[in-house]
PDB file of N, CA and C in Angstrom:
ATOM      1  N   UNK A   1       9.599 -11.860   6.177  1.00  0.00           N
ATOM      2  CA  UNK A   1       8.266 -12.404   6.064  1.00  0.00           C
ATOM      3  C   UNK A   1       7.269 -11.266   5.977  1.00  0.00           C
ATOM      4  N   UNK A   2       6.118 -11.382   5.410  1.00  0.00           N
ATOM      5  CA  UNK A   2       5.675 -10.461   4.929  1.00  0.00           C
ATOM      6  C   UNK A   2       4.103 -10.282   6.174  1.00  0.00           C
ATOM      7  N   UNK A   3       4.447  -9.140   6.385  1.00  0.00           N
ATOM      8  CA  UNK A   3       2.493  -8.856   7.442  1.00  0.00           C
ATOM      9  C   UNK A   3       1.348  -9.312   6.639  1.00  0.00           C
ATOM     10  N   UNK A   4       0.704 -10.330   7.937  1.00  0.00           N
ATOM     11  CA  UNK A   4      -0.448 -10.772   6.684  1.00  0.00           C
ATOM     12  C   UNK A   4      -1.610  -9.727   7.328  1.00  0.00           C
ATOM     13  N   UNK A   5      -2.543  -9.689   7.341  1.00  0.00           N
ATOM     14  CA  UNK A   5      -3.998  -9.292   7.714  1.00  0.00           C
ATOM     15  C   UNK A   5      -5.254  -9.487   7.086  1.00  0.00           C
ATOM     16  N   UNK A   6      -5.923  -9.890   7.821  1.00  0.00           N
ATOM     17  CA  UNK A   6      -7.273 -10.907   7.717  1.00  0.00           C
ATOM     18  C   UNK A   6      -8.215 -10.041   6.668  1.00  0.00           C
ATOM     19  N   UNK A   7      -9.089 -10.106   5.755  1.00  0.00           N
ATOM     20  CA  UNK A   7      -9.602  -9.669   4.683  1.00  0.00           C
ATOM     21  C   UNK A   7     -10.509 -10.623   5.015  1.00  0.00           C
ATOM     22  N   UNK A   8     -11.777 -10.907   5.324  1.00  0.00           N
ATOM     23  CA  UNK A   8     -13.320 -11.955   5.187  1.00  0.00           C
ATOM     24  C   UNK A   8     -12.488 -12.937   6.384  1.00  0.00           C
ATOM     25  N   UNK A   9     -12.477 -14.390   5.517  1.00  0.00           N
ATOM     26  CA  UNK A   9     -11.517 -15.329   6.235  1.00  0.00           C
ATOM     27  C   UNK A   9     -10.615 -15.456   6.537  1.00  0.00           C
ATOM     28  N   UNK A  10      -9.793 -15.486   5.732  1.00  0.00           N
ATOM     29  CA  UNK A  10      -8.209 -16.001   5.411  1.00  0.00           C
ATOM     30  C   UNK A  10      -7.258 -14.482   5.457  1.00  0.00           C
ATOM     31  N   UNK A  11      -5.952 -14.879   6.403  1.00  0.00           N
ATOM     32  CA  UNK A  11      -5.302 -13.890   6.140  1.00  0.00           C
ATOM     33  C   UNK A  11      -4.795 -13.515   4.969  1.00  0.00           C
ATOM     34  N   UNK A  12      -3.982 -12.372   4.256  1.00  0.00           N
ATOM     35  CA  UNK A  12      -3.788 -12.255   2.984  1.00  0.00           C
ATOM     36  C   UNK A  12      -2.490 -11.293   3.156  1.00  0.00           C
ATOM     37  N   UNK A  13      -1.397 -11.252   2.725  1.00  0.00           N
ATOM     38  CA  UNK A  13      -0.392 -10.661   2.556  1.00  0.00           C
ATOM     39  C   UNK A  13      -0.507  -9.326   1.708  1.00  0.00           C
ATOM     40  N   UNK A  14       0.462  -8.299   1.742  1.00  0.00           N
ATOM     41  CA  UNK A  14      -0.073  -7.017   0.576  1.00  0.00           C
ATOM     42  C   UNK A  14       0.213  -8.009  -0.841  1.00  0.00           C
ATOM     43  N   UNK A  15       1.389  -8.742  -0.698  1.00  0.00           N
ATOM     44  CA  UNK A  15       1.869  -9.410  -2.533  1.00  0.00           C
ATOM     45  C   UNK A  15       0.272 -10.400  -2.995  1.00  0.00           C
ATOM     46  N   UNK A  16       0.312 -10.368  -2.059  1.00  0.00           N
ATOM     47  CA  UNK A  16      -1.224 -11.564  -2.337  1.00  0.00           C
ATOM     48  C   UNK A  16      -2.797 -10.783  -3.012  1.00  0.00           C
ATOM     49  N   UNK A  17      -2.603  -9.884  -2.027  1.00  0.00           N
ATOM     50  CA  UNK A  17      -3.845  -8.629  -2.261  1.00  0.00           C
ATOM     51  C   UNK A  17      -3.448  -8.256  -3.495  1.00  0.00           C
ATOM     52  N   UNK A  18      -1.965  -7.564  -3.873  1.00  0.00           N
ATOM     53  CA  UNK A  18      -1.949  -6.489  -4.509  1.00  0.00           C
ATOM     54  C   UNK A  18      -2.054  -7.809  -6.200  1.00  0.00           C
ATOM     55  N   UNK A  19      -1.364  -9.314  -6.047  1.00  0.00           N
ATOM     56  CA  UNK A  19      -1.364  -9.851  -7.497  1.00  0.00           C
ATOM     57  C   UNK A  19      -3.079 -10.101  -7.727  1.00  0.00           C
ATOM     58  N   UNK A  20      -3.793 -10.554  -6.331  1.00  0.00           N
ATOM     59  CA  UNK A  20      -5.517 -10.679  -7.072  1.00  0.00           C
ATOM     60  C   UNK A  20      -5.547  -9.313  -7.659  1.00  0.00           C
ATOM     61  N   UNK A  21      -5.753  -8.041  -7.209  1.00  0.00           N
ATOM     62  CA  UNK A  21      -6.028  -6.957  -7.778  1.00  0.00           C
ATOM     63  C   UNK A  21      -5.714  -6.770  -9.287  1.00  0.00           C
ATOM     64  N   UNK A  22      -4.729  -7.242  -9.253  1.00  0.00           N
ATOM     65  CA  UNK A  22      -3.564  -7.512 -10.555  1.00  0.00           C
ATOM     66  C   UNK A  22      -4.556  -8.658 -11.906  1.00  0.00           C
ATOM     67  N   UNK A  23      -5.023  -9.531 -11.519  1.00  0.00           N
ATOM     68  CA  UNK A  23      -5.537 -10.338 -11.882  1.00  0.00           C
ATOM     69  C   UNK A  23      -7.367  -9.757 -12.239  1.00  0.00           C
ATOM     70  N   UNK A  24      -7.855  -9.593 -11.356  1.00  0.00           N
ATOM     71  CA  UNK A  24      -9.295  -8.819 -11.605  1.00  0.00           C
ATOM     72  C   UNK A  24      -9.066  -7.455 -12.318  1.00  0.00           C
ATOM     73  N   UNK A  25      -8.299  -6.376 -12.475  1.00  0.00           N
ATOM     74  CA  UNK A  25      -8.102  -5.255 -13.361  1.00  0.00           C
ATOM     75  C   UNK A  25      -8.246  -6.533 -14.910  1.00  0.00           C
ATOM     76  N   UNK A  26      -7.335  -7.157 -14.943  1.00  0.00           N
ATOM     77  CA  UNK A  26      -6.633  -7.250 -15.602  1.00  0.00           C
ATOM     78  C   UNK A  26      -8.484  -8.457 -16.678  1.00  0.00           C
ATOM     79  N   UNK A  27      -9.130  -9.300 -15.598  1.00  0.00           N
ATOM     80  CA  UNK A  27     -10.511  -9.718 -16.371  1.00  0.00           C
ATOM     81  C   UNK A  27     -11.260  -8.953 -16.942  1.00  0.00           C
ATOM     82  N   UNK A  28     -11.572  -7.668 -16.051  1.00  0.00           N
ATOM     83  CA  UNK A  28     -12.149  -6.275 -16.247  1.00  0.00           C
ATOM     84  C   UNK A  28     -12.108  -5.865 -17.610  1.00  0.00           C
ATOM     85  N   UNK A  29     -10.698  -6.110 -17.911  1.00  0.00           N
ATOM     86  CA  UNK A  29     -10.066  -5.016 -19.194  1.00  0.00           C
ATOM     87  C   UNK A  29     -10.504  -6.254 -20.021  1.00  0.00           C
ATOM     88  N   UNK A  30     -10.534  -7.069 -19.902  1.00  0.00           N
ATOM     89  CA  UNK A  30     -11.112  -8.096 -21.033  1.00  0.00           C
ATOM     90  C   UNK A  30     -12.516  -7.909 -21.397  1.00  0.00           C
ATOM     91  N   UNK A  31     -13.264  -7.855 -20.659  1.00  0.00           N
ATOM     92  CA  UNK A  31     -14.737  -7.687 -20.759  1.00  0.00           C
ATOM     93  C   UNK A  31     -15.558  -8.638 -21.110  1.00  0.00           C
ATOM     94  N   UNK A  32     -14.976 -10.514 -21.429  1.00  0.00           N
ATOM     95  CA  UNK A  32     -15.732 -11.162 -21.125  1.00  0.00           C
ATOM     96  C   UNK A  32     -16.588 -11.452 -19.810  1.00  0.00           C
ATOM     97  N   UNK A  33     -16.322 -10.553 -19.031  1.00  0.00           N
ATOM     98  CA  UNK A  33     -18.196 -11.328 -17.806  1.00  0.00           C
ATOM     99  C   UNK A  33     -19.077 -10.188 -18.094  1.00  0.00           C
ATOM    100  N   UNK A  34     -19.688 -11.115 -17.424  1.00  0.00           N
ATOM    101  CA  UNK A  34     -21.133 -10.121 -17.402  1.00  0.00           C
ATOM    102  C   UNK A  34     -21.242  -9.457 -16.554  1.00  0.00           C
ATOM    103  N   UNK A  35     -22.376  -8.731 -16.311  1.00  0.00           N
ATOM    104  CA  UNK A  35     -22.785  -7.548 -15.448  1.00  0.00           C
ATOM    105  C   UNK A  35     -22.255  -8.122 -14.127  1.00  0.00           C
ATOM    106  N   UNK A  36     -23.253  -9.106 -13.529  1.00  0.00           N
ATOM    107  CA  UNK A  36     -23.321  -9.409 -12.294  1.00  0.00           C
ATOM    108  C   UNK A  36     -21.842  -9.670 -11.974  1.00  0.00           C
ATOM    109  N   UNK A  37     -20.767 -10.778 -12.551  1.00  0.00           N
ATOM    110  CA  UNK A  37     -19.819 -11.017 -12.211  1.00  0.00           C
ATOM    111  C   UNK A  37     -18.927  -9.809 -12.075  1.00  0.00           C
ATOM    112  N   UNK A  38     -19.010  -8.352 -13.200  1.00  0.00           N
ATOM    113  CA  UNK A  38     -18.073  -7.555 -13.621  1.00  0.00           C
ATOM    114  C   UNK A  38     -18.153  -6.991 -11.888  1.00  0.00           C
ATOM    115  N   UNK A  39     -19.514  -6.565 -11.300  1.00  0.00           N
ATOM    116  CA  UNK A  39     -19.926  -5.704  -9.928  1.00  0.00           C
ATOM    117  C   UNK A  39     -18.827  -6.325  -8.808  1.00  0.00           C
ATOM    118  N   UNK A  40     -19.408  -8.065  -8.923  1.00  0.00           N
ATOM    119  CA  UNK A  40     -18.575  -8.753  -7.600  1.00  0.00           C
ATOM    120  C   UNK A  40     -16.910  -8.671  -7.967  1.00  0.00           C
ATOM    121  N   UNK A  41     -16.148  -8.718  -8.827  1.00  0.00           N
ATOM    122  CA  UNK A  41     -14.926  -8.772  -9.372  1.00  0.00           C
ATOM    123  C   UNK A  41     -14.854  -7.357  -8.723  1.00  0.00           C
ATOM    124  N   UNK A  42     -15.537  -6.270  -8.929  1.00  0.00           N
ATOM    125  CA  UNK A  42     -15.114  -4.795  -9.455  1.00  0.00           C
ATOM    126  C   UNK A  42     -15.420  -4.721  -7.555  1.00  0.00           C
ATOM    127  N   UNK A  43     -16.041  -5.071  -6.902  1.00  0.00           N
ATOM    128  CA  UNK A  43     -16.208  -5.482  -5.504  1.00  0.00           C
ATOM    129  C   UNK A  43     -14.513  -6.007  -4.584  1.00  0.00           C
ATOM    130  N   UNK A  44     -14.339  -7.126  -4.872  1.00  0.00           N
ATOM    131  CA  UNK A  44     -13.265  -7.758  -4.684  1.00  0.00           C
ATOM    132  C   UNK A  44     -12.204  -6.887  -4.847  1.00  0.00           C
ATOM    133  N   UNK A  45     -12.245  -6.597  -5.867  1.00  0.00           N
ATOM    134  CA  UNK A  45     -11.093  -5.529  -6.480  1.00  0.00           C
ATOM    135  C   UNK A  45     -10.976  -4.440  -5.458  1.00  0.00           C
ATOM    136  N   UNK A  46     -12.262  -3.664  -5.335  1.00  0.00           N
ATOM    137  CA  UNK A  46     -11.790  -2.670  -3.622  1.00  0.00           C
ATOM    138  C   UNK A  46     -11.371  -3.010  -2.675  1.00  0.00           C
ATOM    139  N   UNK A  47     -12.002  -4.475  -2.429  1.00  0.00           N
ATOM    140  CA  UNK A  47     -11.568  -4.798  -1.131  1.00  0.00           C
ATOM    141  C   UNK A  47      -9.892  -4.824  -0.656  1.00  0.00           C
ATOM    142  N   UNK A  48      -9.426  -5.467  -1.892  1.00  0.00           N
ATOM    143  CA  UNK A  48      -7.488  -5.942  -2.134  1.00  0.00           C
ATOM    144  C   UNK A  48      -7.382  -4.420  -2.161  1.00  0.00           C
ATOM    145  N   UNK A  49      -7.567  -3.355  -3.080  1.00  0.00           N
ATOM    146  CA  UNK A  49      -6.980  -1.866  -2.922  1.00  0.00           C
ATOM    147  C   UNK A  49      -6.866  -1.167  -1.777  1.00  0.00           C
ATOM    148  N   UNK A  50      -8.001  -1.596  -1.095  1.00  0.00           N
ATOM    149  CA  UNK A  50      -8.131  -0.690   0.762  1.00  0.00           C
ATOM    150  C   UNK A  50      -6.748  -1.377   1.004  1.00  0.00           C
ATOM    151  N   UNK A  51      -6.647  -2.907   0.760  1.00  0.00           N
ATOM    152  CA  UNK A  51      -6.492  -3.170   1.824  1.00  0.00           C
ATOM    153  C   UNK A  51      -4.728  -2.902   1.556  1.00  0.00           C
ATOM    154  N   UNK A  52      -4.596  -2.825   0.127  1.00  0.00           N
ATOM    155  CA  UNK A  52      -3.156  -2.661  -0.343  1.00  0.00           C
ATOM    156  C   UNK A  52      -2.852  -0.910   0.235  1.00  0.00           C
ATOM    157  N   UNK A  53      -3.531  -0.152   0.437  1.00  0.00           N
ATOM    158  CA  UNK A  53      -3.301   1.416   0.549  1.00  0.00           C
ATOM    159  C   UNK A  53      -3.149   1.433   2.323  1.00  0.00           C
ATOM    160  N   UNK A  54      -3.781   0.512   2.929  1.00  0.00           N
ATOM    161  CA  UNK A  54      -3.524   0.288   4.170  1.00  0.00           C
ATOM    162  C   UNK A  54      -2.551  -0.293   4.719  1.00  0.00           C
ATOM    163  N   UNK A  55      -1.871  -1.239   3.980  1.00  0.00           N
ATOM    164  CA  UNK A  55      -0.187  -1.883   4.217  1.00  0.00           C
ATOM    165  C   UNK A  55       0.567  -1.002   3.746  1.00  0.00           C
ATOM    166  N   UNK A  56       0.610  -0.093   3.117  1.00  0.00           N
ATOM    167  CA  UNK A  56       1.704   0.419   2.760  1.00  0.00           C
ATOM    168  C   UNK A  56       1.449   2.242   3.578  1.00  0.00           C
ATOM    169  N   UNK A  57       0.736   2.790   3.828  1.00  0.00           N
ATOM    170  CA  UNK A  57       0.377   3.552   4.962  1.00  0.00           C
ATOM    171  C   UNK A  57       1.027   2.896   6.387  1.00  0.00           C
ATOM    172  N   UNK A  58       0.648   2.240   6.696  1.00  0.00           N
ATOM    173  CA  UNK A  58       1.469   1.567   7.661  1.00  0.00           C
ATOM    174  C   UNK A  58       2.870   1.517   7.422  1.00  0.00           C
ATOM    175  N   UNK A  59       3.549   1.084   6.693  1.00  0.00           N
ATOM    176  CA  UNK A  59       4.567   0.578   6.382  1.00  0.00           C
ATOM    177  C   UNK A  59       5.183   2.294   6.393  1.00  0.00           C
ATOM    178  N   UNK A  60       4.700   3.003   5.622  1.00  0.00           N
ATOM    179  CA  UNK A  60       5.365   4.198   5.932  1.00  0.00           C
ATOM    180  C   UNK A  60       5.433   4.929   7.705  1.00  0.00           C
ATOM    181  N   UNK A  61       4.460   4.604   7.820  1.00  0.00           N
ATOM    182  CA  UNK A  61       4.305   5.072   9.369  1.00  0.00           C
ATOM    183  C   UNK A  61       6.001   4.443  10.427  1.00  0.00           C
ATOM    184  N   UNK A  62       6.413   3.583   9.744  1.00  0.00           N
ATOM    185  CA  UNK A  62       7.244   2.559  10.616  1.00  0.00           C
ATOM    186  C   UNK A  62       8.922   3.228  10.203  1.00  0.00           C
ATOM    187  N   UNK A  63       8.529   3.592   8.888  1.00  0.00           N
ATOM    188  CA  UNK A  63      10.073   3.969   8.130  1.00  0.00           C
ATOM    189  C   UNK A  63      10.868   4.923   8.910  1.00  0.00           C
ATOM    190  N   UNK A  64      12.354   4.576   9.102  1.00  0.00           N
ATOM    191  CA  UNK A  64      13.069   5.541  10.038  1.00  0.00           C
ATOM    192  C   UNK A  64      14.155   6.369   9.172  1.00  0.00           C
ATOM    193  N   UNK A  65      14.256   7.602   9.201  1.00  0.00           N
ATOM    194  CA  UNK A  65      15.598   8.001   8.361  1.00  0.00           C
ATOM    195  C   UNK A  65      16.764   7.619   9.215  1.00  0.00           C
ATOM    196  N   UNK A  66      17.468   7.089   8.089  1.00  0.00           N
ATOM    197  CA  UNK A  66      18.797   7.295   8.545  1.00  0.00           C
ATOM    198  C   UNK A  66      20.021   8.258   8.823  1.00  0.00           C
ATOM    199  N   UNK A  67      20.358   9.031   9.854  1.00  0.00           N
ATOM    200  CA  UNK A  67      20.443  10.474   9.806  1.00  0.00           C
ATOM    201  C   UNK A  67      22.445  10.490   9.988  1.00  0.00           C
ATOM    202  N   UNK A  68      22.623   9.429  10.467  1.00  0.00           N
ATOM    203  CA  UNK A  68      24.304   9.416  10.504  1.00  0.00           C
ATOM    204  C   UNK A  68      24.929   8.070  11.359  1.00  0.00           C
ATOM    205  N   UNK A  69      25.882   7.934  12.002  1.00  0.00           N
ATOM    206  CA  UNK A  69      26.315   6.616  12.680  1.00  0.00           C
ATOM    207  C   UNK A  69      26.759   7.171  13.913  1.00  0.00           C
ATOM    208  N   UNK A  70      26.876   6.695  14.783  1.00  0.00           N
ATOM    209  CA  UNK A  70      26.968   6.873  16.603  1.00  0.00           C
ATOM    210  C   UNK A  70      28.082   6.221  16.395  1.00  0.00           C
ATOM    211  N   UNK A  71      29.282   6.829  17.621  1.00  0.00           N
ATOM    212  CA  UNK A  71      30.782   6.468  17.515  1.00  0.00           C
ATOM    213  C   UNK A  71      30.801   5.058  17.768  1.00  0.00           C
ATOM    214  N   UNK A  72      29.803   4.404  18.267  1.00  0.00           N
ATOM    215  CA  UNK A  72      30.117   2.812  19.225  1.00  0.00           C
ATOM    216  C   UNK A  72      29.729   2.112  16.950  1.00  0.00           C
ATOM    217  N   UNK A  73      29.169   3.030  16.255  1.00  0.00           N
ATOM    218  CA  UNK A  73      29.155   2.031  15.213  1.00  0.00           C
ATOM    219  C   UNK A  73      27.030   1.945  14.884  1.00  0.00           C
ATOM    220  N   UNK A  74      26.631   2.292  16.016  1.00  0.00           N
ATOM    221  CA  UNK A  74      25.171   2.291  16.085  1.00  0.00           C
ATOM    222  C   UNK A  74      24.301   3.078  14.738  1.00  0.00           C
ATOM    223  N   UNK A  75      23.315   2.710  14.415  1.00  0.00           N
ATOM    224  CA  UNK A  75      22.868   3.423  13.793  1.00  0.00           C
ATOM    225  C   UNK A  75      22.281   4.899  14.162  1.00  0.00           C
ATOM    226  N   UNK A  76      22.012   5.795  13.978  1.00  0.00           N
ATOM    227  CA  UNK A  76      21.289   7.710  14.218  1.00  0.00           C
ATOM    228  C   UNK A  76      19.754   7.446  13.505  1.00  0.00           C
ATOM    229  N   UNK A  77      19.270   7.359  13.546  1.00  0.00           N
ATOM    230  CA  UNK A  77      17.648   7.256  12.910  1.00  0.00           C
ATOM    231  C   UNK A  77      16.816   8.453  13.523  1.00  0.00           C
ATOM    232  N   UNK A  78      15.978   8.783  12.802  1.00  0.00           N
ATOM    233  CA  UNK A  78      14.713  10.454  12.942  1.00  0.00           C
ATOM    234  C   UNK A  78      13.784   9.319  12.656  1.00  0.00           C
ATOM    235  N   UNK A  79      12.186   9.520  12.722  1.00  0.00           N
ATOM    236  CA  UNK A  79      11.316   9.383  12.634  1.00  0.00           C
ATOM    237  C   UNK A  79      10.945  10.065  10.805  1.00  0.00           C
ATOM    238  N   UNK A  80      10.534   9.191   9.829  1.00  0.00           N
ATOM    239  CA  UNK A  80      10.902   9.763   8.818  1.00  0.00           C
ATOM    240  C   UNK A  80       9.296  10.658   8.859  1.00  0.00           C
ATOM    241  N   UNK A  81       9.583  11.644   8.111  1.00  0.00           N
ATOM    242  CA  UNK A  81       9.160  13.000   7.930  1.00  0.00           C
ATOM    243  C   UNK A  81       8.046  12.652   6.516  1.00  0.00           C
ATOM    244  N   UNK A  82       6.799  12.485   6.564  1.00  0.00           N
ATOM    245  CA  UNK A  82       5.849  12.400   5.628  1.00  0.00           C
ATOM    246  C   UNK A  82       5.053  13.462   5.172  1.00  0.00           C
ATOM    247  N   UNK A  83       5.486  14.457   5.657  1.00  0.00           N
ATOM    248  CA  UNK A  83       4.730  16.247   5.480  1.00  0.00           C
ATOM    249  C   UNK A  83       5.478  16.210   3.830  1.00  0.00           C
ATOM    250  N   UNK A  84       4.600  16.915   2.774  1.00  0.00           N
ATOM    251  CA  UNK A  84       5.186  17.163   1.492  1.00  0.00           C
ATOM    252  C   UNK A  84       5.961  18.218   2.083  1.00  0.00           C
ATOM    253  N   UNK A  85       7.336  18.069   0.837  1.00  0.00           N
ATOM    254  CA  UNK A  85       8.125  19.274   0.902  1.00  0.00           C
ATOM    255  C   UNK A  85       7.586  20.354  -0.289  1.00  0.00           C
ATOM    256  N   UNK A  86       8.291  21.600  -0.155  1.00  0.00           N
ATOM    257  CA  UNK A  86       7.775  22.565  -1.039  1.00  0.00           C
ATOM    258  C   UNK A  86       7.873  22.398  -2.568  1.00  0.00           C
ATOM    259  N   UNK A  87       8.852  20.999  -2.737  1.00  0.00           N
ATOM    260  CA  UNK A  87       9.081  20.843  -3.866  1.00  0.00           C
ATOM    261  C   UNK A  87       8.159  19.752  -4.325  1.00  0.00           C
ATOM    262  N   UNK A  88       7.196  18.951  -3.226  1.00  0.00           N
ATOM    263  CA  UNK A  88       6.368  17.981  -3.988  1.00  0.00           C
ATOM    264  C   UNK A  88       4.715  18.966  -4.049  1.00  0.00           C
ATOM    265  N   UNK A  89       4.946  20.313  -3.522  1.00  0.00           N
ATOM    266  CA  UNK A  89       3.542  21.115  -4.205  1.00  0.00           C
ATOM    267  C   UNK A  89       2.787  21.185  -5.166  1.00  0.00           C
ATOM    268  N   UNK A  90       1.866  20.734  -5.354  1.00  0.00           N
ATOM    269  CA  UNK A  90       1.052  20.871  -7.022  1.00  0.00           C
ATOM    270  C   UNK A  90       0.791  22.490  -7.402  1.00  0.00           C
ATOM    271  N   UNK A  91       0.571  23.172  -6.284  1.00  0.00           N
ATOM    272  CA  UNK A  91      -0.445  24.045  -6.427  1.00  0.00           C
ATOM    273  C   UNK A  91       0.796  25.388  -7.110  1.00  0.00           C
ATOM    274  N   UNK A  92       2.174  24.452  -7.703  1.00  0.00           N
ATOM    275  CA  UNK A  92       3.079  25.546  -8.372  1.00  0.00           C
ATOM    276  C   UNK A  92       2.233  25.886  -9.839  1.00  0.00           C
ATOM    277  N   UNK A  93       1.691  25.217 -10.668  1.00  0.00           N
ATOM    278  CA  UNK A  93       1.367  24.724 -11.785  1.00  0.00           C
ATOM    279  C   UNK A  93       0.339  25.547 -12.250  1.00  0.00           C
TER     280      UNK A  93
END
């Protein structure tokens, strides 16, 4: 089941956030509205992105490596490691 979290009223799931987002890009690129509507859409639209960059920040925060198996059969788990490695550096380029 998926974490919901409250956005205005109603709770909202990330699949929920992330398909409106999906849906308002997607009016945007059409360019039938007008000004006023394009602002509140283009509004809305941040709101689902925070809120999609914030479920999945989380979600990483939670992730465990799997590091080997314990003789009883148990799982070995680390705290997974979110520091870039030297190989995800930009500043090679």
């Amino acid at each position: 089941m998926a974490k919901k979290k409250k956005t205005g009223e109603t709770a909202v799931t990330f699949e929920e956030s992330l398909a409106a987002l999906e849906t308002i890009v997607a009016e945007l690129e059409d360019g039938d509205l007008g000004l006023s509507d394009s602002l509140g859409r283009y509004e809305e639209g941040v709101r689902h992105l925070k809120h999609c960059y914030s479920a999945l920040e989380n979600a990483e925060r939670t992730i465990e490596q799997l590091t080997g198996v314990e003789r009883d059969g148990s799982p070995r788990t680390e705290p997974f490691d979110d520091q870039p490695t030297s190989s995800d550096r930009s500043d090679l380029f």
